[in-house]
CSV table of C-alpha atoms in Angstrom, one decimal:
chain,number,residue,atom,x,y,z
A,1,MET,CA,-6.0,25.6,7.7
A,2,LYS,CA,-5.4,23.0,10.4
A,3,CYS,CA,-2.8,20.4,9.3
A,4,LEU,CA,-2.2,17.1,11.1
A,5,VAL,CA,1.3,16.2,12.1
A,6,ALA,CA,-1.7,14.5,14.2
A,7,VAL,CA,-5.0,15.2,15.9
A,8,LEU,CA,-6.6,18.1,17.7
A,9,VAL,CA,-4.4,20.4,19.8
A,10,CYS,CA,-5.1,21.4,23.4
A,11,VAL,CA,-2.5,23.9,24.6
A,12,ALA,CA,-1.3,24.2,28.1
A,13,LEU,CA,1.0,27.0,29.2
A,14,VAL,CA,3.2,26.3,32.3
A,15,GLU,CA,5.8,28.9,33.2
A,16,GLY,CA,6.5,29.6,29.5
A,17,LEU,CA,6.2,26.0,28.5
A,18,VAL,CA,4.0,25.1,25.5
A,19,ARG,CA,2.7,21.6,25.5
A,20,ILE,CA,1.3,19.9,22.4
A,21,PRO,CA,-0.4,16.5,22.9
A,22,LEU,CA,0.6,13.8,20.6
A,23,ASN,CA,-1.6,10.8,19.6
A,24,LYS,CA,-0.4,7.4,18.5
A,25,HIS,CA,-1.9,5.8,15.4
A,26,LYS,CA,-1.1,3.0,13.0
A,27,SER,CA,1.9,3.8,10.8
A,28,MET,CA,1.6,4.0,7.0
A,29,ARG,CA,3.3,0.6,6.8
A,30,GLU,CA,0.7,-1.0,9.1
A,31,ALA,CA,-2.2,0.6,7.4
A,32,LEU,CA,-1.1,-0.3,3.9
A,33,ARG,CA,-0.3,-3.9,5.1
A,34,GLU,CA,-4.0,-4.2,6.1
A,35,LYS,CA,-4.8,-3.3,2.5
A,36,GLY,CA,-2.5,-6.0,1.1
A,37,ILE,CA,0.3,-3.5,0.2
A,38,GLU,CA,3.7,-4.3,1.6
A,39,LEU,CA,6.2,-1.4,1.6
A,40,PRO,CA,9.8,-2.7,1.3
A,41,TYR,CA,12.1,-2.4,4.2
A,42,HIS,CA,13.7,1.0,4.1
A,43,ASP,CA,16.9,1.5,6.0
A,44,PRO,CA,16.1,4.4,8.4
A,45,ALA,CA,19.7,5.6,8.2
A,46,LEU,CA,19.2,6.5,4.5
A,47,LYS,CA,17.5,9.7,5.5
A,48,TYR,CA,20.7,10.7,7.4
A,49,GLN,CA,23.0,10.8,4.4
A,50,PRO,CA,24.7,14.0,3.6
A,51,ASP,CA,23.0,14.7,0.3
A,52,GLU,CA,19.5,13.7,1.4
A,53,PHE,CA,18.3,17.1,2.2
A,54,SER,CA,20.9,19.9,2.0
A,55,THR,CA,20.3,22.4,-0.9
A,56,SER,CA,17.8,19.9,-2.3
A,57,ALA,CA,14.1,19.7,-2.3
A,58,TYR,CA,14.1,15.9,-2.8
A,59,MET,CA,13.6,13.3,-0.1
A,60,TYR,CA,12.0,9.9,0.4
A,61,ILE,CA,8.5,9.7,2.0
A,62,ASN,CA,9.3,6.1,2.8
A,63,ASN,CA,11.5,7.6,5.6
A,64,TYR,CA,8.2,8.2,7.4
A,65,ALA,CA,6.4,4.9,6.7
A,66,ASP,CA,6.9,3.9,10.3
A,67,THR,CA,6.1,7.1,12.0
A,68,THR,CA,3.3,6.6,14.6
A,69,TYR,CA,3.1,9.8,16.8
A,70,TYR,CA,1.4,12.9,15.5
A,71,GLY,CA,0.5,16.4,16.7
A,72,ALA,CA,-1.4,19.2,15.1
A,73,ILE,CA,-0.4,22.6,13.8
A,74,THR,CA,-2.3,25.5,12.0
A,75,LEU,CA,-1.3,27.1,8.7
A,76,GLY,CA,-2.7,30.5,7.8
A,77,PRO,CA,-5.5,32.4,9.7
A,78,ALA,CA,-7.0,30.2,12.4
A,79,THR,CA,-10.5,30.7,10.9
A,80,HIS,CA,-9.7,28.6,7.9
A,81,THR,CA,-10.9,25.0,7.7
A,82,GLN,CA,-8.9,22.0,6.9
A,83,SER,CA,-10.1,22.1,3.3
A,84,SER,CA,-8.7,25.6,2.8
A,85,THR,CA,-6.3,26.3,0.0
A,86,PRO,CA,-3.3,28.7,-0.2
A,87,ARG,CA,-5.3,31.2,-2.2
A,88,GLN,CA,-7.8,31.4,0.7
A,89,SER,CA,-5.0,32.3,3.2
A,90,SER,CA,-4.4,36.0,3.4
A,91,THR,CA,-1.0,35.4,4.8
A,92,TYR,CA,0.3,33.0,2.1
A,93,SER,CA,2.8,34.0,-0.5
A,94,GLY,CA,4.4,31.7,-3.1
A,95,ILE,CA,8.1,31.8,-4.1
A,96,GLY,CA,7.9,29.7,-7.3
A,97,LYS,CA,10.1,26.9,-6.1
A,98,THR,CA,9.0,23.3,-6.4
A,99,PHE,CA,9.9,20.0,-4.8
A,100,TYR,CA,9.5,16.3,-5.5
A,101,LEU,CA,9.2,13.4,-3.1
A,102,PRO,CA,9.3,9.8,-4.4
A,103,TYR,CA,8.0,6.9,-2.4
A,104,GLY,CA,7.4,3.2,-2.8
A,105,ALA,CA,3.9,3.5,-4.5
A,106,GLY,CA,4.2,6.7,-6.5
A,107,SER,CA,5.5,10.2,-6.0
A,108,LEU,CA,4.4,13.6,-4.7
A,109,TYR,CA,4.9,17.0,-6.2
A,110,GLY,CA,4.6,20.4,-4.5
A,111,THR,CA,5.7,24.0,-4.2
A,112,PHE,CA,7.3,26.1,-1.5
A,113,GLY,CA,5.8,29.2,-0.1
A,114,TYR,CA,5.5,31.4,3.0
A,115,ASP,CA,2.6,31.5,5.5
A,116,THR,CA,1.9,32.0,9.2
A,117,VAL,CA,2.3,28.8,11.2
A,118,ASN,CA,0.8,28.3,14.6
A,119,VAL,CA,2.4,25.5,16.8
A,120,GLY,CA,0.5,25.1,20.0
A,121,GLY,CA,-0.2,28.8,20.3
A,122,ILE,CA,3.3,29.9,19.1
A,123,GLU,CA,2.7,32.0,16.0
A,124,ILE,CA,5.6,32.0,13.5
A,125,ASN,CA,5.3,34.6,10.8
A,126,HIS,CA,6.7,34.2,7.3
A,127,GLN,CA,7.5,30.6,7.8
A,128,GLU,CA,8.7,28.6,4.7
A,129,ILE,CA,6.4,25.7,4.0
A,130,GLY,CA,6.1,23.0,1.3
A,131,LEU,CA,2.6,22.4,-0.1
A,132,SER,CA,1.7,19.3,-2.1
A,133,THR,CA,0.1,19.8,-5.5
A,134,ASN,CA,-0.3,16.2,-6.5
A,135,GLU,CA,-0.5,13.0,-4.3
A,136,PRO,CA,-0.9,9.9,-6.4
A,137,GLY,CA,-1.3,6.4,-4.9
A,138,GLN,CA,-2.6,5.3,-1.5
A,139,VAL,CA,0.2,6.4,0.8
A,140,PHE,CA,-1.4,9.7,1.8
A,141,VAL,CA,-4.9,8.1,1.9
A,142,VAL,CA,-3.9,5.9,4.8
A,143,ALA,CA,-1.4,8.3,6.4
A,144,LYS,CA,-2.8,9.9,9.6
A,145,PHE,CA,-0.7,13.0,9.0
A,146,ASP,CA,-0.9,15.8,6.5
A,147,GLY,CA,2.7,16.9,6.6
A,148,ILE,CA,6.1,16.7,8.3
A,149,LEU,CA,7.5,19.3,10.8
A,150,GLY,CA,11.2,18.8,11.0
A,151,LEU,CA,13.0,19.7,14.2
A,152,SER,CA,16.6,19.0,13.2
A,153,TYR,CA,19.3,21.5,12.5
A,154,PRO,CA,19.0,23.9,9.5
A,155,SER,CA,22.1,22.5,7.8
A,156,ILE,CA,19.9,19.6,6.5
A,157,SER,CA,16.7,21.5,5.8
A,158,ALA,CA,14.9,20.4,2.6
A,159,GLY,CA,15.5,23.0,-0.1
A,160,GLY,CA,17.7,25.0,2.3
A,161,GLU,CA,14.6,26.5,3.9
A,162,THR,CA,14.6,27.9,7.5
A,163,PRO,CA,13.1,25.3,9.9
A,164,VAL,CA,10.3,26.2,12.3
A,165,MET,CA,12.5,25.9,15.4
A,166,ASP,CA,15.0,28.3,13.9
A,167,ASN,CA,12.3,30.9,13.2
A,168,MET,CA,11.0,30.5,16.7
A,169,ILE,CA,14.5,31.3,18.0
A,170,SER,CA,15.2,34.2,15.7
A,171,GLN,CA,11.7,35.7,16.4
A,172,ASN,CA,12.3,35.3,20.2
A,173,LEU,CA,9.2,33.3,20.7
A,174,LEU,CA,10.5,30.8,23.3
A,175,SER,CA,11.4,31.4,26.9
A,176,ALA,CA,14.3,28.9,26.3
A,177,ASN,CA,15.6,27.5,23.0
A,178,VAL,CA,14.6,24.0,24.0
A,179,PHE,CA,12.0,21.4,23.0
A,180,SER,CA,11.3,18.0,24.6
A,181,PHE,CA,9.4,14.8,23.9
A,182,TYR,CA,7.5,12.5,26.2
A,183,LEU,CA,6.3,9.4,24.4
A,184,SER,CA,3.9,7.3,26.6
A,185,ARG,CA,4.5,3.6,26.9
A,186,ARG,CA,2.5,1.0,25.0
A,187,GLY,CA,-1.2,1.0,25.7
A,188,GLN,CA,-1.1,4.4,27.4
A,189,GLN,CA,-2.0,8.0,26.3
A,190,GLY,CA,-0.4,11.3,27.2
A,191,SER,CA,2.5,11.7,24.8
A,192,VAL,CA,3.6,15.4,24.6
A,193,LEU,CA,5.9,17.6,22.6
A,194,SER,CA,6.9,20.7,24.6
A,195,PHE,CA,8.6,23.9,23.5
A,196,GLY,CA,10.4,26.4,25.7
A,197,GLY,CA,11.5,24.2,28.5
A,198,VAL,CA,11.1,20.9,30.3
A,199,ASP,CA,8.1,19.5,32.2
A,200,ALA,CA,9.2,18.1,35.5
A,201,SER,CA,6.0,16.1,35.8
A,202,LEU,CA,7.0,13.9,32.8
A,203,TYR,CA,10.3,12.5,34.2
A,204,GLN,CA,11.8,11.3,37.4
A,205,GLY,CA,15.3,11.5,38.7
A,206,GLN,CA,18.2,13.4,37.2
A,207,ILE,CA,18.6,14.7,33.7
A,208,HIS,CA,21.7,13.3,32.0
A,209,TRP,CA,23.2,15.6,29.4
A,210,THR,CA,25.4,14.7,26.5
A,211,PRO,CA,26.8,16.9,23.7
A,212,VAL,CA,25.6,16.8,20.1
A,213,THR,CA,28.4,15.4,17.9
A,214,SER,CA,27.0,16.6,14.6
A,215,GLU,CA,24.7,19.6,14.1
A,216,THR,CA,22.6,17.9,11.5
A,217,TYR,CA,20.3,15.4,13.0
A,218,TRP,CA,20.3,15.1,16.8
A,219,GLN,CA,23.4,12.9,16.9
A,220,ILE,CA,25.3,11.9,20.0
A,221,GLY,CA,28.2,9.6,21.0
A,222,VAL,CA,27.8,6.2,22.5
A,223,GLN,CA,30.8,4.8,24.5
A,224,GLY,CA,29.5,1.4,25.4
A,225,PHE,CA,26.8,-1.2,24.9
A,226,GLU,CA,26.0,-3.7,27.7
A,227,ILE,CA,23.9,-6.9,27.8
A,228,ASN,CA,22.6,-7.6,31.3
A,229,GLY,CA,25.3,-5.3,32.7
A,230,ARG,CA,28.1,-6.9,30.8
A,231,GLU,CA,30.1,-4.7,28.5
A,232,THR,CA,30.3,-6.1,24.9
A,233,GLY,CA,33.1,-3.9,23.7
A,234,TRP,CA,31.2,-3.2,20.5
A,235,CYS,CA,31.5,0.5,21.0
A,236,SER,CA,35.0,0.6,22.6
A,237,GLN,CA,36.2,2.6,19.6
A,238,GLY,CA,33.2,4.8,19.7
A,239,CYS,CA,29.6,4.6,18.2
A,240,GLN,CA,27.2,7.2,17.2
A,241,SER,CA,23.5,7.4,17.7
A,242,ILE,CA,20.8,9.6,16.1
A,243,VAL,CA,17.9,10.3,18.4
A,244,ASP,CA,14.8,10.3,16.2
A,245,THR,CA,11.1,10.3,17.2
A,246,GLY,CA,10.3,9.5,13.5
A,247,THR,CA,11.8,6.0,13.7
A,248,SER,CA,9.5,3.5,15.5
A,249,THR,CA,12.2,0.9,16.4
A,250,LEU,CA,15.6,0.8,17.9
A,251,THR,CA,18.1,0.2,15.1
A,252,ALA,CA,21.5,-1.4,15.5
A,253,PRO,CA,24.5,-1.6,13.1
A,254,SER,CA,23.8,-4.5,10.8
A,255,GLN,CA,27.1,-6.3,11.8
A,256,LEU,CA,25.8,-6.5,15.3
A,257,ILE,CA,22.2,-7.6,14.7
A,258,GLY,CA,23.0,-11.3,14.7
A,259,HIS,CA,24.9,-11.1,18.0
A,260,ILE,CA,22.1,-9.1,19.7
A,261,MET,CA,19.4,-11.6,18.5
A,262,GLN,CA,21.5,-14.5,19.7
A,263,ALA,CA,21.8,-12.9,23.2
A,264,ILE,CA,18.0,-12.3,23.2
A,265,GLY,CA,17.3,-15.8,21.9
A,266,ALA,CA,15.3,-14.5,18.9
A,267,GLN,CA,14.7,-16.5,15.7
A,268,GLN,CA,13.9,-14.9,12.4
A,269,SER,CA,10.5,-15.7,10.9
A,270,GLN,CA,9.7,-16.3,7.3
A,271,TYR,CA,8.6,-12.7,7.0
A,272,GLY,CA,12.0,-11.4,8.3
A,273,MET,CA,10.8,-10.4,11.8
A,274,TYR,CA,12.7,-11.6,14.9
A,275,MET,CA,10.5,-13.5,17.3
A,276,VAL,CA,10.9,-14.8,20.9
A,277,ASP,CA,9.1,-17.3,23.0
A,278,CYS,CA,6.5,-15.2,24.9
A,279,SER,CA,6.8,-17.4,28.0
A,280,GLN,CA,10.5,-16.3,28.3
A,281,LEU,CA,9.9,-12.6,28.5
A,282,ASN,CA,10.9,-12.3,32.1
A,283,ASN,CA,14.2,-14.1,31.3
A,284,LEU,CA,15.3,-11.8,28.5
A,285,PRO,CA,18.3,-9.5,29.0
A,286,THR,CA,18.3,-5.8,29.7
A,287,LEU,CA,20.2,-3.8,27.0
A,288,SER,CA,22.1,-0.7,28.1
A,289,PHE,CA,23.9,2.2,26.3
A,290,VAL,CA,26.7,4.0,28.0
A,291,VAL,CA,26.3,7.7,27.1
A,292,SER,CA,28.7,10.3,28.7
A,293,GLY,CA,29.4,7.9,31.5
A,294,VAL,CA,25.8,7.0,32.3
A,295,ALA,CA,24.2,3.6,31.5
A,296,LEU,CA,20.8,4.0,29.9
A,297,HIS,CA,18.8,0.8,30.3
A,298,LEU,CA,16.2,-0.8,28.0
A,299,PRO,CA,14.3,-3.7,29.7
A,300,PRO,CA,12.7,-6.4,27.6
A,301,SER,CA,9.3,-4.7,28.0
A,302,ALA,CA,10.8,-1.8,26.0
A,303,TYR,CA,12.0,-3.7,23.0
A,304,ILE,CA,9.5,-6.6,22.8
A,305,THR,CA,6.0,-6.2,21.3
A,306,GLN,CA,3.3,-8.6,22.2
A,307,ARG,CA,0.5,-9.2,19.7
A,308,TYR,CA,-2.5,-11.5,19.5
A,309,GLN,CA,-3.8,-13.0,16.3
A,310,ASN,CA,-6.5,-15.6,16.0
A,311,GLY,CA,-6.2,-16.4,19.7
A,312,ASN,CA,-2.4,-16.9,19.5
A,313,GLN,CA,0.2,-14.7,21.2
A,314,PHE,CA,3.3,-13.5,19.3
A,315,CYS,CA,6.3,-11.6,20.6
A,316,SER,CA,8.5,-9.7,18.2
A,317,VAL,CA,11.7,-7.9,18.8
A,318,ASP,CA,11.5,-4.2,17.9
A,319,ILE,CA,15.2,-3.9,16.8
A,320,ALA,CA,16.0,-3.4,13.1
A,321,PRO,CA,19.3,-3.3,11.2
A,322,THR,CA,20.8,-0.2,9.7
A,323,TYR,CA,23.5,-0.8,7.0
A,324,LEU,CA,25.1,2.6,6.9
A,325,PRO,CA,27.8,4.0,9.2
A,326,SER,CA,27.7,7.5,10.7
A,327,ARG,CA,29.3,10.3,8.9
A,328,ASN,CA,32.5,9.9,10.8
A,329,GLY,CA,32.6,6.1,9.9
A,330,GLN,CA,31.7,4.9,13.4
A,331,PRO,CA,28.9,2.3,13.8
A,332,LEU,CA,25.5,4.0,13.8
A,333,TRP,CA,22.5,3.3,16.1
A,334,ILE,CA,19.1,5.0,16.0
A,335,PHE,CA,17.4,5.7,19.3
A,336,GLY,CA,13.8,5.6,18.0
A,337,ASP,CA,10.5,5.3,19.8
A,338,VAL,CA,11.6,2.0,21.5
A,339,PHE,CA,14.2,4.0,23.4
A,340,LEU,CA,12.3,7.2,23.7
A,341,ARG,CA,9.3,5.7,25.5
A,342,GLU,CA,11.7,4.9,28.3
A,343,TYR,CA,13.4,8.3,28.5
A,344,TYR,CA,12.1,11.8,28.4
A,345,SER,CA,14.3,13.6,25.9
A,346,ILE,CA,15.3,17.3,25.9
A,347,TYR,CA,16.8,19.0,22.8
A,348,ASP,CA,18.8,22.1,23.8
A,349,ARG,CA,19.7,24.3,20.8
A,350,THR,CA,21.4,27.0,22.9
A,351,ASN,CA,24.0,24.6,24.3
A,352,ASN,CA,23.9,22.0,21.5
A,353,ARG,CA,23.2,19.1,23.9
A,354,LEU,CA,20.7,16.4,24.5
A,355,GLY,CA,19.3,15.4,27.8
A,356,PHE,CA,17.7,12.1,29.0
A,357,ALA,CA,15.8,11.4,32.1
A,358,SER,CA,13.7,8.3,33.1
A,359,ALA,CA,10.2,8.8,31.8
A,360,ALA,CA,7.5,9.2,34.5
């Protein structure tokens, strides 16, 4: 049974490296908006709260309303079609445990079980999975994905189940306990999720490593924030950032949003979006994060989206507020796709560290 956490998979093996192509589609929010349904703004940081997942089978599907990159996996024997059911899978077994996922336009119910999962040719036996049994509303009609494959630490696994990456590690299926993401820039294809190592063709220059500060999500420390090379002092007492491919924007602590938009010269529209004059794009500042002594730069082309509607050009700022601090109380940023399109990111479970290198 092929399930989309995107489109078709073509697998390439390079020195033990498994590469899974990712395709970019409209998010659930964008697709529902075209149908006249507006999902409320959902603070991305809510999904990082301590009680959101651990020992619970309860989470908000709105957390994934802005997810835009998808890849494909296979559940059960490879001969099954996408319309297969658990009863048709000879490797499936149920465990009699249910889950509930509320979202803005309804709710989803499902059950946990075990099956064989194939991720880019890596076959994981007896993997815990959650299967939906009822999907009311339009959310999953417009969604381009069938499910969510989490790659965070097991401490926050929904229902306390063992994540795919941890089973890969325990079953010795990887040449190195590492995965990495390359998200292509706007208007380009070629996004890739890799398991088992790094792909030198997808980055340039040096890999800069920084330790994980909380083995929950992929959280790191931020020691400085610069605007056009000038240190703001906003992280002088320390900030935290969660690196998350499932968040489409860059998010900033709510208390800093006004200052950032003022520096950019953005004005808030009647719909709540921050807009800039498209003729001034070349004059906008470069934003930089200091991580383990290295300044990681975001040029205006990274955080500004240009759109055309009825012959008019609009330029919006892809930076959103988050209203919750990190678990240690420090200001929390989220390095979402806006950041990750600029940097090849490497997630090292053996050494509990995260690496960044300039994307090719």
